[in-house]
Short mmCIF file of C-alpha atoms and ligand atoms in Angstrom, two decimals:
data_model
loop_
_atom_site.label_atom_id
_atom_site.label_comp_id
_atom_site.label_asym_id
_atom_site.label_seq_id
_atom_site.Cartn_x
_atom_site.Cartn_y
_atom_site.Cartn_z
CA MET A 1 78.88 101.49 102.94
CA ASP A 2 77.95 100.56 106.52
CA ARG A 3 78.93 97.25 108.06
CA ARG A 4 75.63 95.53 107.55
CA GLU A 5 75.54 96.57 103.94
CA PHE A 6 79.15 95.49 103.55
CA ILE A 7 78.50 92.07 105.00
CA GLU A 8 75.33 91.57 103.06
CA LYS A 9 76.91 92.62 99.80
CA GLY A 10 80.39 91.28 100.38
CA VAL A 11 80.16 88.29 102.62
CA LEU A 12 76.88 86.91 101.45
CA ALA A 13 77.80 87.43 97.84
CA ALA A 14 81.11 85.71 98.42
CA VAL A 15 80.05 82.71 100.43
CA GLY A 16 76.37 82.39 99.65
CA THR A 17 73.42 82.79 101.97
CA THR A 18 73.60 79.16 103.01
CA LEU A 19 76.59 79.96 105.19
CA LEU A 20 75.86 83.21 106.94
CA GLY A 21 72.16 82.79 106.42
CA ALA A 22 71.91 79.68 108.60
CA CYS A 23 68.97 80.07 110.99
CA ALA A 24 69.09 79.38 114.68
CA SER A 25 67.42 75.99 114.37
CA ASP A 26 69.92 74.94 111.70
CA ARG A 27 72.69 75.90 114.06
CA GLN A 28 71.17 73.96 116.90
CA ALA A 29 71.12 70.86 114.75
CA LYS A 30 74.76 71.26 113.87
CA SER A 31 76.16 71.11 117.37
CA ASN A 32 79.81 70.17 117.09
CA THR A 33 80.73 67.34 119.37
CA GLN A 34 83.52 66.11 117.12
CA THR A 35 86.51 64.65 118.94
CA ASP A 36 88.04 62.36 116.32
CA PRO A 37 91.30 64.06 115.20
CA ALA A 38 91.15 62.59 111.70
CA LYS A 39 87.62 63.89 111.22
CA MET A 40 88.61 67.28 112.64
CA LYS A 41 91.47 67.47 110.20
CA GLN A 42 89.12 66.71 107.38
CA ASP A 43 86.61 69.30 108.64
CA MET A 44 89.14 72.05 109.44
CA ALA A 45 88.20 75.24 107.59
CA SER A 46 91.05 76.12 105.24
CA HIS A 47 91.90 78.15 102.17
CA SER A 48 94.12 77.71 99.16
CA PHE A 49 96.80 80.36 99.00
CA ASP A 50 98.99 81.28 96.07
CA SER A 51 101.07 78.29 95.00
CA LEU A 52 101.19 76.54 98.40
CA GLU A 53 100.59 72.84 97.96
CA GLU A 54 98.37 72.42 101.02
CA LYS A 55 95.49 74.67 101.98
CA VAL A 56 96.22 76.97 104.94
CA SER A 57 94.14 76.29 108.05
CA LEU A 58 91.81 79.14 108.95
CA LEU A 59 92.83 78.67 112.57
CA GLY A 60 96.52 79.53 112.90
CA TYR A 61 98.64 78.92 115.98
CA GLY A 62 99.95 82.16 117.50
CA CYS A 63 103.13 81.05 119.30
CA MET A 64 103.52 84.07 121.58
CA ARG A 65 102.00 82.64 124.74
CA TRP A 66 103.54 79.21 125.27
CA PRO A 67 103.17 77.90 128.82
CA MET A 68 106.26 78.81 130.83
CA ILE A 69 108.07 77.08 133.67
CA ASP A 70 110.94 78.09 135.99
CA ASP A 71 114.36 77.55 134.45
CA GLY A 72 115.93 76.88 137.85
CA LYS A 73 117.99 80.09 137.61
CA GLY A 74 115.28 82.54 138.57
CA GLY A 75 113.97 82.92 135.01
CA GLN A 76 111.28 81.35 132.89
CA ILE A 77 111.44 79.11 129.83
CA PRO A 78 108.76 77.53 127.64
CA ASP A 79 107.50 74.21 128.98
CA GLN A 80 108.78 72.18 126.03
CA GLU A 81 106.84 69.05 126.89
CA ALA A 82 103.58 71.01 126.97
CA VAL A 83 104.52 72.82 123.73
CA ASN A 84 105.16 69.45 122.05
CA ASP A 85 101.77 68.15 123.18
CA LEU A 86 99.97 71.26 121.96
CA ILE A 87 101.68 71.25 118.58
CA ASP A 88 101.15 67.51 118.08
CA LYS A 89 97.47 67.91 118.82
CA ALA A 90 97.17 70.97 116.57
CA LEU A 91 98.83 69.21 113.63
CA VAL A 92 96.87 66.02 113.93
CA CYS A 93 93.63 68.04 114.01
CA GLY A 94 94.46 70.09 110.93
CA ILE A 95 96.15 73.32 112.11
CA ASN A 96 99.12 73.84 109.82
CA LEU A 97 100.14 77.50 110.26
CA PHE A 98 102.42 78.46 113.16
CA ASP A 99 103.24 82.12 113.71
CA THR A 100 106.07 83.27 115.92
CA SER A 101 108.62 86.11 116.27
CA PRO A 102 112.16 86.53 117.62
CA MET A 103 110.65 88.50 120.52
CA TYR A 104 107.84 86.22 121.69
CA ASN A 105 108.16 84.39 125.00
CA GLY A 106 111.17 86.48 125.95
CA GLY A 107 112.94 85.54 122.70
CA LEU A 108 112.45 81.79 123.19
CA SER A 109 109.37 81.14 121.09
CA GLU A 110 111.02 80.41 117.73
CA LYS A 111 113.27 77.79 119.27
CA ALA A 112 110.53 76.11 121.31
CA THR A 113 108.13 76.11 118.37
CA ALA A 114 110.72 74.59 116.06
CA ALA A 115 111.77 71.99 118.63
CA ALA A 116 108.21 70.68 118.57
CA LEU A 117 107.58 71.09 114.83
CA SER A 118 110.87 69.53 113.72
CA ARG A 119 109.53 66.19 114.97
CA HIS A 120 107.14 66.34 112.00
CA PRO A 121 107.80 66.54 108.24
CA ARG A 122 108.58 70.12 107.16
CA SER A 123 105.94 69.82 104.44
CA SER A 124 103.19 69.27 107.02
CA TYR A 125 103.24 72.84 108.37
CA TYR A 126 103.75 76.47 107.38
CA LEU A 127 106.10 78.71 109.34
CA SER A 128 105.47 82.39 109.89
CA THR A 129 107.83 84.78 111.66
CA LYS A 130 108.78 88.44 111.67
CA LEU A 131 111.60 90.93 111.54
CA SER A 132 111.11 92.30 115.05
CA ASN A 133 113.92 94.84 114.84
CA PHE A 134 112.47 97.28 117.38
CA GLY A 135 114.58 99.93 119.04
CA PRO A 136 117.70 101.69 117.77
CA GLU A 137 119.94 98.81 118.91
CA ASN A 138 118.17 96.37 116.55
CA ALA A 139 117.38 98.56 113.56
CA SER A 140 120.84 98.75 111.97
CA ARG A 141 121.53 96.68 108.86
CA GLU A 142 123.92 94.41 110.79
CA ALA A 143 121.57 93.80 113.72
CA SER A 144 118.55 93.27 111.43
CA MET A 145 120.50 90.80 109.27
CA ARG A 146 121.56 88.93 112.41
CA MET A 147 117.95 88.71 113.52
CA TYR A 148 116.83 87.53 110.08
CA GLU A 149 119.51 84.83 109.84
CA ASN A 150 118.98 83.75 113.40
CA SER A 151 115.32 83.04 112.69
CA PHE A 152 116.35 80.39 110.14
CA ARG A 153 118.66 78.79 112.69
CA GLN A 154 116.12 78.90 115.50
CA LEU A 155 113.35 77.60 113.27
CA GLN A 156 115.60 74.86 111.82
CA THR A 157 114.51 75.65 108.29
CA ASP A 158 115.94 76.90 105.00
CA TYR A 159 112.76 78.68 103.93
CA ILE A 160 110.03 80.64 105.70
CA ASP A 161 106.48 80.54 104.35
CA PHE A 162 105.21 83.86 105.73
CA TYR A 163 107.54 86.68 106.73
CA PHE A 164 106.31 89.95 108.23
CA LEU A 165 107.74 93.37 108.89
CA HIS A 166 106.74 93.41 112.54
CA SER A 167 104.27 95.98 113.84
CA ILE A 168 104.70 98.89 111.48
CA GLY A 169 102.31 101.81 111.42
CA SER A 170 102.58 103.84 114.59
CA ARG A 171 105.33 106.11 113.12
CA ILE A 172 106.43 106.29 109.50
CA GLU A 173 109.89 107.45 110.68
CA ASP A 174 110.35 104.12 112.49
CA PHE A 175 109.42 102.21 109.34
CA GLN A 176 111.92 104.30 107.43
CA THR A 177 114.67 103.50 109.97
CA ARG A 178 113.87 99.82 110.43
CA TYR A 179 113.29 98.83 106.81
CA ILE A 180 114.16 101.50 104.25
CA ASP A 181 117.33 103.36 105.32
CA ASN A 182 119.09 100.10 106.20
CA GLY A 183 118.01 98.45 102.91
CA MET A 184 116.24 95.60 104.71
CA LEU A 185 113.01 95.80 102.74
CA ASP A 186 114.87 95.60 99.42
CA PHE A 187 116.85 92.69 100.83
CA LEU A 188 113.67 90.88 101.90
CA VAL A 189 112.08 91.41 98.49
CA GLU A 190 115.16 89.77 96.96
CA GLN A 191 114.95 86.93 99.51
CA ARG A 192 111.39 86.37 98.36
CA ARG A 193 112.52 86.30 94.73
CA ILE A 194 115.03 83.56 95.42
CA GLY A 195 112.57 81.56 97.54
CA LYS A 196 114.06 81.92 101.03
CA ILE A 197 110.88 83.74 101.97
CA ARG A 198 107.79 82.48 100.24
CA HIS A 199 105.48 85.37 101.11
CA LEU A 200 106.20 88.84 102.43
CA GLY A 201 103.88 91.19 104.26
CA PHE A 202 103.61 93.33 107.38
CA SER A 203 101.75 93.43 110.65
CA PHE A 204 100.05 96.72 111.35
CA HIS A 205 99.25 98.90 114.36
CA GLY A 206 98.59 102.53 113.57
CA ASN A 207 96.29 105.13 112.15
CA LYS A 208 94.38 105.23 108.89
CA LYS A 209 96.74 107.71 107.25
CA ASN A 210 99.72 105.45 107.86
CA PHE A 211 97.80 102.38 106.70
CA ASP A 212 96.92 104.14 103.47
CA TYR A 213 100.60 104.98 103.04
CA PHE A 214 101.59 101.31 103.32
CA MET A 215 98.86 100.37 100.91
CA SER A 216 100.28 102.90 98.45
CA LEU A 217 103.54 100.90 98.58
CA HIS A 218 101.78 97.76 97.39
CA GLU A 219 102.57 98.45 93.78
CA LYS A 220 106.28 98.68 94.56
CA TYR A 221 106.72 95.86 97.09
CA HIS A 222 103.69 93.66 96.45
CA TRP A 223 102.42 92.71 99.90
CA ASP A 224 101.43 89.03 99.76
CA MET A 225 99.38 89.30 102.96
CA VAL A 226 98.81 91.71 105.85
CA LEU A 227 98.35 90.90 109.53
CA ILE A 228 95.81 93.16 111.21
CA GLN A 229 94.20 93.46 114.62
CA MET A 230 90.59 92.48 114.11
CA ASN A 231 87.82 91.41 116.46
CA TYR A 232 84.22 92.40 117.04
CA VAL A 233 85.17 95.30 119.34
CA ASP A 234 87.93 96.77 117.17
CA TRP A 235 85.67 96.44 114.14
CA LYS A 236 84.09 99.81 114.91
CA TYR A 237 85.62 100.93 118.21
CA ALA A 238 89.42 100.63 117.90
CA THR A 239 89.73 104.40 117.57
CA LEU A 240 87.67 104.98 120.68
CA ASN A 241 90.36 103.33 122.82
CA ASN A 242 93.27 104.68 120.84
CA LYS A 243 93.00 107.69 118.59
CA ASN A 244 96.06 106.52 116.69
CA ALA A 245 94.50 103.17 115.75
CA THR A 246 92.31 102.24 112.79
CA ASN A 247 88.99 100.46 112.97
CA ALA A 248 89.26 96.89 111.71
CA GLU A 249 86.29 97.47 109.43
CA TYR A 250 88.44 99.90 107.43
CA LEU A 251 91.57 97.74 107.45
CA TYR A 252 89.72 94.62 106.39
CA GLY A 253 87.59 96.46 103.85
CA THR A 254 90.62 98.08 102.20
CA LEU A 255 92.61 94.85 102.01
CA SER A 256 89.62 92.92 100.68
CA SER A 257 88.97 95.52 98.02
CA MET A 258 92.64 95.25 96.95
CA GLY A 259 92.52 91.44 96.96
CA ILE A 260 95.23 91.16 99.63
CA PRO A 261 94.75 88.18 101.96
CA VAL A 262 94.21 89.07 105.60
CA LEU A 263 95.67 87.36 108.63
CA ILE A 264 94.15 88.29 111.94
CA MET A 265 95.83 88.90 115.29
CA GLU A 266 94.13 89.60 118.56
CA PRO A 267 90.81 87.94 117.65
CA LEU A 268 90.24 87.74 121.42
CA LEU A 269 91.88 91.09 122.28
CA GLY A 270 94.54 89.33 124.33
CA GLY A 271 91.92 87.26 126.12
CA ARG A 272 89.67 90.19 127.00
CA LEU A 273 86.87 88.88 124.78
CA ALA A 274 86.94 85.59 126.67
CA LYS A 275 86.47 87.47 129.96
CA ILE A 276 83.74 89.95 129.20
CA PRO A 277 81.43 91.54 131.82
CA GLU A 278 79.06 89.08 133.46
CA PRO A 279 75.81 90.60 132.11
CA LEU A 280 77.17 90.24 128.58
CA VAL A 281 78.20 86.63 129.20
CA HIS A 282 74.55 85.92 130.01
CA LYS A 283 73.43 87.54 126.78
CA LEU A 284 75.78 85.34 124.74
CA GLN A 285 74.71 82.24 126.60
CA GLU A 286 71.06 83.06 126.06
CA ARG A 287 71.66 83.34 122.34
CA ASP A 288 73.49 80.01 122.02
CA PRO A 289 74.16 78.00 125.17
CA ARG A 290 76.44 75.58 123.32
CA ARG A 291 79.02 78.24 122.56
CA SER A 292 81.85 79.46 124.76
CA VAL A 293 82.22 83.22 125.16
CA ALA A 294 85.48 83.08 123.19
CA SER A 295 83.91 81.19 120.31
CA TRP A 296 81.84 84.24 119.32
CA ALA A 297 84.98 86.27 118.84
CA PHE A 298 86.69 83.61 116.74
CA ARG A 299 83.70 82.99 114.55
CA PHE A 300 83.29 86.72 113.98
CA CYS A 301 86.76 86.84 112.43
CA ALA A 302 86.53 83.53 110.62
CA SER A 303 83.20 84.38 108.98
CA HIS A 304 84.72 87.12 106.85
CA PRO A 305 85.83 86.01 103.39
CA GLY A 306 89.34 87.02 102.40
CA VAL A 307 90.62 86.03 105.84
CA LEU A 308 93.39 83.52 105.29
CA SER A 309 93.99 82.66 108.93
CA VAL A 310 92.95 83.74 112.41
CA LEU A 311 95.94 83.52 114.74
CA SER A 312 95.21 82.50 118.26
CA GLY A 313 97.71 82.16 121.11
CA MET A 314 96.46 78.93 122.67
CA THR A 315 98.40 78.43 125.88
CA TYR A 316 96.54 75.46 127.28
CA MET A 317 94.95 72.34 125.81
CA GLU A 318 91.46 73.54 126.71
CA HIS A 319 91.99 76.70 124.61
CA LEU A 320 93.11 74.58 121.68
CA GLU A 321 90.21 72.17 122.04
CA ASP A 322 87.65 74.95 122.27
CA ASN A 323 89.08 76.59 119.16
CA LEU A 324 89.16 73.32 117.27
CA SER A 325 85.47 72.91 117.99
CA ASN A 326 84.88 76.30 116.34
CA PHE A 327 86.94 75.76 113.22
CA ALA A 328 86.56 72.05 112.52
CA PRO A 329 84.07 72.60 111.09
CA LEU A 330 83.42 76.35 111.05
CA GLU A 331 79.83 77.41 111.44
CA PRO A 332 79.88 81.00 110.16
CA LEU A 333 77.90 83.71 111.91
CA THR A 334 74.65 84.94 110.44
CA VAL A 335 74.19 88.61 109.62
CA GLU A 336 71.93 88.77 112.70
CA ASP A 337 74.70 87.25 114.84
CA VAL A 338 77.11 89.90 113.59
CA ASP A 339 74.62 92.66 114.45
CA PHE A 340 74.12 91.10 117.86
CA LEU A 341 77.89 91.12 118.48
CA GLN A 342 78.07 94.76 117.47
CA ASP A 343 75.43 95.52 120.12
CA ILE A 344 77.56 93.64 122.65
CA ALA A 345 80.65 95.60 121.58
CA LYS A 346 78.79 98.89 122.00
CA ILE A 347 77.79 98.02 125.55
CA MET A 348 81.31 96.82 126.28
CA MET A 349 82.71 100.21 125.41
CA GLU A 350 80.88 101.64 128.40
CA TYR A 351 83.02 99.61 130.82
CA PRO A 352 86.12 101.52 131.99
CA VAL A 353 88.68 98.81 131.22
CA VAL A 354 92.27 99.57 130.22
CA PRO A 355 92.59 98.44 126.57
CA CYS A 356 95.57 96.20 127.34
CA ASN A 357 95.73 92.95 125.40
CA ASP A 358 98.49 91.41 127.53
CA CYS A 359 101.02 91.35 124.67
CA LYS A 360 103.80 92.08 127.19
CA TYR A 361 105.77 94.25 124.75
CA CYS A 362 106.11 96.85 127.54
CA ILE A 363 108.00 94.58 129.93
CA PRO A 364 110.44 94.31 131.51
CA CYS A 365 109.96 97.70 133.08
CA PRO A 366 113.34 98.90 134.45
CA TYR A 367 111.64 99.42 137.82
CA GLY A 368 110.00 96.01 137.86
CA ILE A 369 106.39 97.14 137.48
CA ASP A 370 104.12 94.26 136.42
CA ILE A 371 102.23 96.41 133.93
CA PRO A 372 100.08 93.72 132.25
CA GLY A 373 99.45 92.00 135.60
CA ILE A 374 98.07 95.24 137.09
CA PHE A 375 95.88 95.97 134.06
CA ASN A 376 94.64 92.36 133.96
CA HIS A 377 93.58 92.50 137.59
CA TYR A 378 91.88 95.85 137.18
CA ASN A 379 90.03 94.72 134.02
CA LYS A 380 88.96 91.49 135.66
CA CYS A 381 87.42 93.47 138.53
CA VAL A 382 85.67 95.82 136.11
CA ASN A 383 84.21 92.84 134.24
CA GLU A 384 83.11 91.14 137.44
CA GLY A 385 81.44 94.33 138.60
CA SER A 386 83.89 94.71 141.52
CA ILE A 387 84.63 98.33 140.67
CA GLU A 388 81.73 100.28 142.05
CA PRO A 389 81.90 104.00 141.37
CA ASP A 390 79.50 104.87 144.16
CA SER A 391 80.68 104.33 147.73
CA GLN A 392 77.05 104.45 148.88
CA ASP A 393 76.32 101.32 146.84
CA PRO A 394 75.55 98.39 149.20
CA ALA A 395 77.95 96.19 147.17
CA TYR A 396 80.79 98.68 147.62
CA ARG A 397 82.44 97.14 150.71
CA LYS A 398 82.45 93.66 149.25
CA ALA A 399 83.82 94.95 145.96
CA ARG A 400 86.53 96.89 147.80
CA ARG A 401 87.66 93.76 149.63
CA ARG A 402 87.68 91.76 146.44
CA PHE A 403 89.76 94.32 144.60
CA LEU A 404 92.38 94.71 147.33
CA SER A 405 92.85 91.06 148.22
CA GLY A 406 92.93 90.08 144.54
CA TYR A 407 95.46 92.84 143.81
CA ASP A 408 97.95 91.55 146.40
CA ALA A 409 97.38 87.96 145.33
CA SER A 410 97.88 88.56 141.63
CA VAL A 411 100.56 91.28 141.62
CA ASP A 412 103.61 91.23 143.90
CA PRO A 413 103.29 94.35 146.14
CA LEU A 414 106.81 95.38 145.07
CA ARG A 415 105.64 95.47 141.46
CA GLN A 416 102.35 97.33 141.92
CA ALA A 417 101.31 100.65 140.40
CA ASP A 418 102.54 102.77 143.33
CA LYS A 419 106.14 101.81 142.49
CA CYS A 420 105.96 103.38 139.00
CA ILE A 421 108.27 106.41 138.85
CA HIS A 422 106.70 107.75 135.62
CA CYS A 423 109.90 107.57 133.61
CA GLY A 424 107.78 106.97 130.49
CA GLN A 425 110.10 104.35 128.97
CA CYS A 426 107.24 101.91 128.44
CA ILE A 427 104.96 104.24 126.49
CA GLU A 428 106.54 103.81 123.07
CA LYS A 429 106.61 100.04 123.37
CA CYS A 430 102.85 99.67 123.66
CA PRO A 431 101.20 98.90 120.29
CA GLN A 432 97.84 99.89 121.80
CA GLU A 433 99.34 103.30 122.63
CA ILE A 434 98.09 103.17 126.18
CA ASP A 435 99.36 106.01 128.35
CA ILE A 436 100.73 103.41 130.76
CA PRO A 437 101.98 105.72 133.58
CA HIS A 438 98.69 107.62 133.50
CA GLU A 439 96.63 104.43 133.75
CA LEU A 440 98.88 103.12 136.52
CA SER A 441 98.35 106.37 138.43
CA ARG A 442 94.61 106.04 138.01
CA ILE A 443 94.63 102.47 139.34
CA ASP A 444 97.00 103.36 142.15
CA HIS A 445 94.78 106.25 143.17
CA TYR A 446 91.81 103.89 143.20
CA ALA A 447 93.69 101.26 145.27
CA GLU A 448 94.92 103.91 147.72
CA THR A 449 91.41 105.26 148.21
CA LEU A 450 90.13 101.78 148.94
CA ARG A 451 92.98 101.10 151.37
CA ARG A 452 92.37 104.36 153.19
CA GLU A 453 88.68 103.64 153.52
CA SER A 454 89.44 100.14 154.76
CA GLY A 455 91.88 101.54 157.33
CA LEU A 456 94.74 99.49 155.79
S1 SF4 B 501 106.62 104.70 133.39
FE1 SF4 B 501 106.41 103.33 135.15
S2 SF4 B 501 105.80 101.38 134.28
FE2 SF4 B 501 106.60 102.62 132.60
S3 SF4 B 501 108.76 102.02 132.45
FE3 SF4 B 501 108.67 103.80 133.80
S4 SF4 B 501 108.48 102.97 135.86
FE4 SF4 B 501 108.03 101.31 134.43
S1 SF4 B 502 100.25 97.80 128.28
FE1 SF4 B 502 100.45 97.75 126.06
S2 SF4 B 502 102.42 96.78 125.68
FE2 SF4 B 502 101.91 96.36 127.80
S3 SF4 B 502 100.91 94.37 127.76
FE3 SF4 B 502 99.30 95.91 127.62
S4 SF4 B 502 98.94 96.23 125.44
FE4 SF4 B 502 100.90 95.15 125.63
#
């Protein structure tokens, strides 16, 4: 079944043509200028789930990108005052799912999230976290148990609503080591039985064969929900960037057909779908001038039935407010909108960006390389059209200047691509399976060529 057929048969059948069938003039009339928190809370799209008393908000708070400030000792800590403001606003406007992990924000996310949430009744929000026992030093039974128990302490709670095996799928052997050989999965199933964990699932990055394997375990472990990477680019093109990935269309379709609720990560591809190439921004604006670029990506995810929550890492108040305007209330995409976004995705695949979603799992690099910073700068220049392949192009000199000055401004010269020694230690940490040293070499070569031509 192709995507259009799937949406027409699945989505329209599930939600009725009045939702996805809304015409452009209907949409124009429904411009969302809502700012009253109580009304937003009432309008927030949400779903009932299992035996949970309150519906789960379709917009979930991804707590991996809290704003950070200097800790006064040369490090960084979450800006607790800002986190409190963001969480207060989210709760009052109807967001009630908060997803974190022991490894987010340099290991400080659970604590910062709980510090803000504990100022509110425990029954007013759902907590989601993960067993992030990556690496041999964390995968033993003892270390995994410590991580599990520590999450309860950090989150100041005696039960967790959603608990995930974190990022399984790239290698079955790792899953075996992290969850089977050490008995952790059996332990977690028991924790679910006694109510310490209310729902158990996994987050997935990997290929189709591995996904099918985890689905085959459903009968034994009963996955309550699965967290997948889904957005309008990965819907059909995830495997184009990473041959060891799976297109979201397949992941979502399989889970839907098995009746397993879907949670979505990376709806914005780490922010890349909020910073798309300029010509594509114009196309989106032409189609609906009221909508932000990011809103298209969120509504793509939220318009699919069977999606329990779309997790978004909203670092600043303006991100939160823009998202609230998309979900409270949600105005689902039409089938034509979805087709239009697929055309945009197809064009986007022609741009030579590095498929980095800024998750920061690869840092710190032992040699100090600012891997995500370098990729972010390069991608930004690609999207702005500052990377001109042809040195005869009249815009080439301007583009060259923009790339070089922006590079030094955004990435400390001591942490740039030329300092990478190709040790390869970062490769395994990247869920997008980017060949990081290779990409750094490519960017370094490009920067060096520009410098040489500029006489720098
Ligand atoms: S390959 Fe380069 S970027 Fe990766 S860990 Fe080694 S030095 Fe750091
Ligand atoms: S290179 Fe990979 S691990 Fe590093 S920030 Fe980008 S996507 Fe994440």
